Amino acid sequence: MQEKITKVSTRVHHEKRLRKIFWITLGIILFCLFLFYFVVGFIYNRGNFSINLEEDLYFDRGLIIYDDPEYKVFRTELLAPSPNVFDEILEYWLPEDIASLGGGSHNGDNYLAYTFYIENTSEETTEYWTEIIIEDVIKNVDDAVRIRLYRNKEPVTYAKLAHDGNPEPNTTPFVNENLVSSLYVPDFTPGAIDEYTLVIYIDGDDLECTDNILGGEFKVHMDFKSTGPSN
């Protein structure tokens, strides 16, 4: 009888231990999933586009970035809010005056549009580099993305090379898979202001704009630096 009681007690203890291990493991898995979705949500809720200013450009060269000409303060980052929906559109749907709507966000239906400025507040002529860098792509949505950059209202439209290796019509190809564009600005004189408007949309005329990219994500940032391309 004592041996039977001992066996039952051991089995019950073992089952309790297994249940405890199960709930601890389940808790760890749920916590990791929560942390993963929190991080991903935080990254993408920050918008599809951000602008970053290298601190040395401010401290050593007196350059600042801002999206409101009435509020010029030192910041290392500007964030552009995303549109509520990012379905494909046609190029001619974009407003003709999209680069003349003032600073800040002026998104439309299915496209991101953001205007900001970089200014030389020092008393010396200087220079800077700017790059548009791809942070993340999901489901190859970049196959059909267009990035149009206006510098002082002069536009250049960038696109990934087509699957046949040729540039998409009326576009400048991405430099590589990670770098959209790189621009060197010399002789940036005291008091000079460069105005930038960046527009991101999915081109419905692109042959790669198919159901395969539905649900995709595309995130880029634009860096202002004191040195040349990093990619």
CSV table of N, CA and C in Angstrom, one decimal, residues 11-117:
chain,number,residue,atom,x,y,z
A,11,ARG,N,3.7,10.4,-9.4
A,11,ARG,CA,3.1,10.8,-10.7
A,11,ARG,C,2.4,12.1,-10.6
A,12,VAL,N,1.7,12.4,-9.5
A,12,VAL,CA,1.0,13.7,-9.4
A,12,VAL,C,2.0,14.8,-9.4
A,13,HIS,N,3.1,14.6,-8.7
A,13,HIS,CA,4.2,15.7,-8.6
A,13,HIS,C,4.7,15.9,-10.0
A,14,HIS,N,4.9,14.8,-10.7
A,14,HIS,CA,5.5,14.9,-12.1
A,14,HIS,C,4.5,15.7,-13.0
A,15,GLU,N,3.2,15.4,-12.9
A,15,GLU,CA,2.3,16.0,-13.7
A,15,GLU,C,2.2,17.5,-13.4
A,16,LYS,N,2.2,17.8,-12.1
A,16,LYS,CA,2.2,19.3,-11.7
A,16,LYS,C,3.4,20.0,-12.3
A,17,ARG,N,4.6,19.3,-12.2
A,17,ARG,CA,5.8,19.9,-12.7
A,17,ARG,C,5.7,20.2,-14.2
A,18,LEU,N,5.1,19.2,-15.0
A,18,LEU,CA,5.0,19.4,-16.4
A,18,LEU,C,4.0,20.5,-16.7
A,19,ARG,N,2.9,20.6,-16.0
A,19,ARG,CA,2.0,21.7,-16.2
A,19,ARG,C,2.7,23.0,-15.9
A,20,LYS,N,3.5,23.1,-14.9
A,20,LYS,CA,4.2,24.3,-14.6
A,20,LYS,C,5.1,24.7,-15.7
A,21,ILE,N,5.9,23.7,-16.2
A,21,ILE,CA,6.8,24.0,-17.3
A,21,ILE,C,6.0,24.5,-18.5
A,22,PHE,N,4.9,23.8,-18.8
A,22,PHE,CA,4.0,24.2,-19.9
A,22,PHE,C,3.6,25.7,-19.9
A,23,TRP,N,3.1,26.1,-18.7
A,23,TRP,CA,2.6,27.4,-18.6
A,23,TRP,C,3.7,28.5,-18.6
A,24,ILE,N,4.9,28.1,-18.0
A,24,ILE,CA,6.0,29.0,-18.1
A,24,ILE,C,6.5,29.2,-19.6
A,25,THR,N,6.5,28.1,-20.3
A,25,THR,CA,6.9,28.1,-21.7
A,25,THR,C,5.9,28.9,-22.5
A,26,LEU,N,4.6,28.7,-22.3
A,26,LEU,CA,3.6,29.4,-23.0
A,26,LEU,C,3.7,30.9,-22.7
A,27,GLY,N,4.0,31.2,-21.5
A,27,GLY,CA,4.1,32.6,-21.1
A,27,GLY,C,5.3,33.3,-21.8
A,28,ILE,N,6.4,32.6,-21.9
A,28,ILE,CA,7.6,33.1,-22.6
A,28,ILE,C,7.3,33.3,-24.1
A,29,ILE,N,6.6,32.4,-24.7
A,29,ILE,CA,6.3,32.5,-26.1
A,29,ILE,C,5.4,33.7,-26.4
A,30,LEU,N,4.3,33.8,-25.5
A,30,LEU,CA,3.4,34.9,-25.7
A,30,LEU,C,4.1,36.3,-25.5
A,31,PHE,N,5.0,36.3,-24.5
A,31,PHE,CA,5.7,37.6,-24.3
A,31,PHE,C,6.6,37.9,-25.5
A,32,CYS,N,7.3,36.9,-26.1
A,32,CYS,CA,8.1,37.1,-27.2
A,32,CYS,C,7.3,37.6,-28.4
A,33,LEU,N,6.1,37.0,-28.6
A,33,LEU,CA,5.2,37.4,-29.7
A,33,LEU,C,4.8,38.9,-29.5
A,34,PHE,N,4.4,39.2,-28.3
A,34,PHE,CA,4.0,40.6,-27.9
A,34,PHE,C,5.1,41.5,-28.2
A,35,LEU,N,6.3,41.2,-27.8
A,35,LEU,CA,7.5,42.1,-28.0
A,35,LEU,C,7.7,42.3,-29.5
A,36,PHE,N,7.6,41.2,-30.2
A,36,PHE,CA,7.9,41.3,-31.7
A,36,PHE,C,6.9,42.2,-32.4
A,37,TYR,N,5.6,42.0,-32.1
A,37,TYR,CA,4.6,42.9,-32.7
A,37,TYR,C,4.6,44.3,-32.2
A,38,PHE,N,5.1,44.5,-31.0
A,38,PHE,CA,5.3,45.9,-30.5
A,38,PHE,C,6.4,46.6,-31.2
A,39,VAL,N,7.5,45.9,-31.4
A,39,VAL,CA,8.6,46.5,-32.1
A,39,VAL,C,8.3,46.8,-33.5
A,40,VAL,N,7.7,45.8,-34.2
A,40,VAL,CA,7.3,46.0,-35.6
A,40,VAL,C,6.3,47.1,-35.7
A,41,GLY,N,5.3,47.1,-34.9
A,41,GLY,CA,4.3,48.2,-34.9
A,41,GLY,C,4.9,49.6,-34.6
A,42,PHE,N,5.8,49.6,-33.7
A,42,PHE,CA,6.5,50.9,-33.4
A,42,PHE,C,7.3,51.4,-34.6
A,43,ILE,N,8.0,50.5,-35.3
A,43,ILE,CA,8.8,50.9,-36.5
A,43,ILE,C,7.9,51.4,-37.6
A,44,TYR,N,6.8,50.7,-37.9
A,44,TYR,CA,6.0,51.1,-39.0
A,44,TYR,C,5.0,52.2,-38.7
A,45,ASN,N,4.6,52.4,-37.4
A,45,ASN,CA,3.8,53.5,-37.0
A,45,ASN,C,4.5,54.8,-37.1
A,46,ARG,N,5.8,54.8,-37.2
A,46,ARG,CA,6.6,56.0,-37.3
A,46,ARG,C,6.6,56.6,-38.7
A,47,GLY,N,5.9,55.9,-39.6
A,47,GLY,CA,5.8,56.4,-41.0
A,47,GLY,C,6.7,55.7,-41.9
A,48,ASN,N,6.4,55.8,-43.2
A,48,ASN,CA,7.2,55.2,-44.3
A,48,ASN,C,8.4,56.0,-44.6
A,49,PHE,N,8.5,57.2,-44.1
A,49,PHE,CA,9.6,58.1,-44.5
A,49,PHE,C,10.1,59.0,-43.3
A,50,SER,N,11.4,59.0,-43.1
A,50,SER,CA,12.0,59.9,-42.1
A,50,SER,C,13.2,60.6,-42.7
A,51,ILE,N,13.5,61.7,-42.1
A,51,ILE,CA,14.7,62.5,-42.6
A,51,ILE,C,15.6,62.7,-41.4
A,52,ASN,N,16.9,62.4,-41.6
A,52,ASN,CA,17.9,62.4,-40.5
A,52,ASN,C,19.0,63.4,-40.9
A,53,LEU,N,19.4,64.2,-39.9
A,53,LEU,CA,20.5,65.1,-40.1
A,53,LEU,C,21.6,64.7,-39.2
A,54,GLU,N,22.8,64.5,-39.8
A,54,GLU,CA,24.0,64.1,-39.0
A,54,GLU,C,24.3,65.3,-38.1
A,55,GLU,N,24.6,65.0,-36.8
A,55,GLU,CA,24.8,66.1,-35.9
A,55,GLU,C,26.0,67.0,-36.3
A,56,ASP,N,27.0,66.4,-36.9
A,56,ASP,CA,28.2,67.2,-37.3
A,56,ASP,C,27.8,68.3,-38.2
A,57,LEU,N,26.8,68.1,-39.1
A,57,LEU,CA,26.4,69.1,-40.0
A,57,LEU,C,25.8,70.3,-39.3
A,58,TYR,N,25.3,70.1,-38.1
A,58,TYR,CA,24.8,71.3,-37.3
A,58,TYR,C,25.9,71.9,-36.5
A,59,PHE,N,26.6,71.1,-35.7
A,59,PHE,CA,27.6,71.6,-34.8
A,59,PHE,C,28.8,72.1,-35.5
A,60,ASP,N,29.2,71.5,-36.6
A,60,ASP,CA,30.4,72.0,-37.3
A,60,ASP,C,30.1,72.9,-38.5
A,61,ARG,N,28.9,72.8,-39.1
A,61,ARG,CA,28.6,73.6,-40.3
A,61,ARG,C,27.4,74.4,-40.2
A,62,GLY,N,26.6,74.3,-39.1
A,62,GLY,CA,25.5,75.2,-38.9
A,62,GLY,C,24.3,74.9,-39.8
A,63,LEU,N,24.1,73.6,-40.2
A,63,LEU,CA,23.0,73.3,-41.1
A,63,LEU,C,21.8,72.8,-40.2
A,64,ILE,N,20.6,73.1,-40.5
A,64,ILE,CA,19.4,72.7,-39.8
A,64,ILE,C,18.4,72.2,-40.8
A,65,ILE,N,17.5,71.3,-40.3
A,65,ILE,CA,16.4,70.8,-41.1
A,65,ILE,C,15.1,71.2,-40.4
A,66,TYR,N,14.0,71.5,-41.1
A,66,TYR,CA,12.7,71.8,-40.5
A,66,TYR,C,11.7,71.7,-41.6
A,67,ASP,N,10.4,71.5,-41.2
A,67,ASP,CA,9.3,71.5,-42.1
A,67,ASP,C,8.3,72.7,-41.9
A,68,ASP,N,8.7,73.6,-41.0
A,68,ASP,CA,7.9,74.8,-40.8
A,68,ASP,C,8.8,76.0,-40.7
A,69,PRO,N,8.8,76.8,-41.8
A,69,PRO,CA,9.7,78.0,-41.8
A,69,PRO,C,9.5,78.9,-40.6
A,70,GLU,N,8.4,78.8,-39.9
A,70,GLU,CA,8.2,79.7,-38.7
A,70,GLU,C,8.7,79.0,-37.4
A,71,TYR,N,9.3,77.8,-37.6
A,71,TYR,CA,9.7,77.1,-36.4
A,71,TYR,C,11.1,76.4,-36.7
A,72,LYS,N,12.1,77.2,-36.7
A,72,LYS,CA,13.5,76.7,-37.0
A,72,LYS,C,14.3,76.4,-35.8
A,73,VAL,N,14.3,75.1,-35.4
A,73,VAL,CA,15.1,74.7,-34.3
A,73,VAL,C,16.0,73.5,-34.7
A,74,PHE,N,17.0,73.2,-33.9
A,74,PHE,CA,17.9,72.1,-34.2
A,74,PHE,C,17.2,70.8,-33.9
A,75,ARG,N,17.0,70.0,-34.9
A,75,ARG,CA,16.5,68.6,-34.8
A,75,ARG,C,17.3,67.7,-35.6
A,76,THR,N,17.5,66.4,-35.2
A,76,THR,CA,18.2,65.4,-36.0
A,76,THR,C,17.3,64.6,-36.8
A,77,GLU,N,16.0,64.7,-36.6
A,77,GLU,CA,15.0,63.8,-37.3
A,77,GLU,C,13.7,64.5,-37.5
A,78,LEU,N,13.1,64.3,-38.7
A,78,LEU,CA,11.8,64.7,-39.1
A,78,LEU,C,11.0,63.4,-39.5
A,79,LEU,N,9.8,63.3,-39.1
A,79,LEU,CA,9.0,62.1,-39.5
A,79,LEU,C,7.8,62.5,-40.3
A,80,ALA,N,7.6,61.8,-41.4
A,80,ALA,CA,6.5,62.1,-42.3
A,80,ALA,C,5.4,61.0,-42.1
A,81,PRO,N,4.2,61.5,-41.7
A,81,PRO,CA,3.1,60.5,-41.5
A,81,PRO,C,2.7,59.8,-42.8
A,82,SER,N,2.3,58.6,-42.7
A,82,SER,CA,1.9,57.8,-43.8
A,82,SER,C,0.4,58.1,-44.2
A,83,PRO,N,0.0,57.9,-45.4
A,83,PRO,CA,-1.4,58.0,-45.8
A,83,PRO,C,-2.1,56.8,-45.2
A,84,ASN,N,-3.4,56.9,-45.0
A,84,ASN,CA,-4.2,55.8,-44.5
A,84,ASN,C,-4.2,54.6,-45.4
A,85,VAL,N,-4.2,54.8,-46.7
A,85,VAL,CA,-4.2,53.7,-47.6
A,85,VAL,C,-3.1,53.9,-48.7
A,86,PHE,N,-2.5,52.8,-49.1
A,86,PHE,CA,-1.4,52.9,-50.1
A,86,PHE,C,-1.7,52.0,-51.3
A,87,ASP,N,-2.8,52.2,-52.0
A,87,ASP,CA,-3.1,51.4,-53.2
A,87,ASP,C,-2.4,52.0,-54.4
A,88,GLU,N,-2.4,51.3,-55.5
A,88,GLU,CA,-1.7,51.8,-56.7
A,88,GLU,C,-2.5,53.0,-57.3
A,89,ILE,N,-1.7,53.9,-57.8
A,89,ILE,CA,-2.4,55.0,-58.5
A,89,ILE,C,-1.6,55.2,-59.9
A,90,LEU,N,-2.1,56.1,-60.7
A,90,LEU,CA,-1.4,56.5,-61.9
A,90,LEU,C,-0.7,57.8,-61.7
A,91,GLU,N,0.4,58.0,-62.4
A,91,GLU,CA,1.3,59.2,-62.2
A,91,GLU,C,0.5,60.5,-62.4
A,92,TYR,N,-0.4,60.5,-63.4
A,92,TYR,CA,-1.1,61.8,-63.6
A,92,TYR,C,-2.1,62.2,-62.6
A,93,TRP,N,-2.4,61.3,-61.7
A,93,TRP,CA,-3.3,61.6,-60.6
A,93,TRP,C,-2.6,62.5,-59.5
A,94,LEU,N,-1.3,62.6,-59.5
A,94,LEU,CA,-0.6,63.5,-58.6
A,94,LEU,C,-0.9,64.9,-58.9
A,95,PRO,N,-1.1,65.8,-58.0
A,95,PRO,CA,-1.4,67.2,-58.2
A,95,PRO,C,-0.2,67.9,-58.9
A,96,GLU,N,-0.4,68.7,-59.9
A,96,GLU,CA,0.7,69.4,-60.6
A,96,GLU,C,1.5,70.3,-59.7
A,97,ASP,N,0.8,70.8,-58.6
A,97,ASP,CA,1.5,71.8,-57.7
A,97,ASP,C,1.9,71.1,-56.4
A,98,ILE,N,2.2,69.8,-56.5
A,98,ILE,CA,2.5,69.0,-55.3
A,98,ILE,C,3.7,69.5,-54.5
A,99,ALA,N,4.6,70.2,-55.3
A,99,ALA,CA,5.8,70.7,-54.7
A,99,ALA,C,5.7,72.2,-54.3
A,100,SER,N,4.5,72.7,-54.3
A,100,SER,CA,4.2,74.1,-54.0
A,100,SER,C,3.2,74.3,-52.9
A,101,LEU,N,3.0,73.3,-52.1
A,101,LEU,CA,1.9,73.3,-51.1
A,101,LEU,C,2.4,73.7,-49.7
A,102,GLY,N,3.7,74.1,-49.6
A,102,GLY,CA,4.2,74.5,-48.3
A,102,GLY,C,4.8,73.4,-47.6
A,103,GLY,N,5.4,73.7,-46.4
A,103,GLY,CA,6.1,72.7,-45.6
A,103,GLY,C,5.2,71.7,-44.9
A,104,GLY,N,5.8,70.5,-44.6
A,104,GLY,CA,5.1,69.5,-43.8
A,104,GLY,C,4.4,68.5,-44.7
A,105,SER,N,3.5,67.8,-44.1
A,105,SER,CA,2.8,66.7,-44.8
A,105,SER,C,1.6,67.2,-45.6
A,106,HIS,N,1.5,66.7,-46.9
A,106,HIS,CA,0.3,67.0,-47.7
A,106,HIS,C,0.0,65.7,-48.5
A,107,ASN,N,-0.2,64.6,-47.7
A,107,ASN,CA,-0.5,63.4,-48.4
A,107,ASN,C,-1.9,63.5,-49.1
A,108,GLY,N,-2.0,62.6,-50.1
A,108,GLY,CA,-3.3,62.5,-50.8
A,108,GLY,C,-3.8,61.1,-50.8
A,109,ASP,N,-4.8,60.8,-51.5
A,109,ASP,CA,-5.3,59.4,-51.6
A,109,ASP,C,-4.2,58.5,-52.2
A,110,ASN,N,-3.7,57.6,-51.4
A,110,ASN,CA,-2.8,56.6,-51.8
A,110,ASN,C,-1.4,57.1,-52.2
A,111,TYR,N,-1.0,58.2,-51.7
A,111,TYR,CA,0.4,58.6,-51.8
A,111,TYR,C,0.9,59.5,-50.7
A,112,LEU,N,2.2,59.4,-50.4
A,112,LEU,CA,2.8,60.2,-49.4
A,112,LEU,C,3.5,61.4,-50.0
A,113,ALA,N,3.3,62.6,-49.5
A,113,ALA,CA,4.0,63.8,-50.0
A,113,ALA,C,4.4,64.6,-48.7
A,114,TYR,N,5.7,65.0,-48.7
A,114,TYR,CA,6.2,65.7,-47.6
A,114,TYR,C,7.2,66.7,-48.0
A,115,THR,N,7.1,67.9,-47.5
A,115,THR,CA,8.0,69.0,-47.9
A,115,THR,C,8.8,69.5,-46.6
A,116,PHE,N,10.1,69.6,-46.8
A,116,PHE,CA,10.9,70.1,-45.7
A,116,PHE,C,12.1,70.9,-46.3
A,117,TYR,N,12.9,71.5,-45.4
A,117,TYR,CA,14.0,72.4,-45.8
A,117,TYR,C,15.3,72.1,-45.1
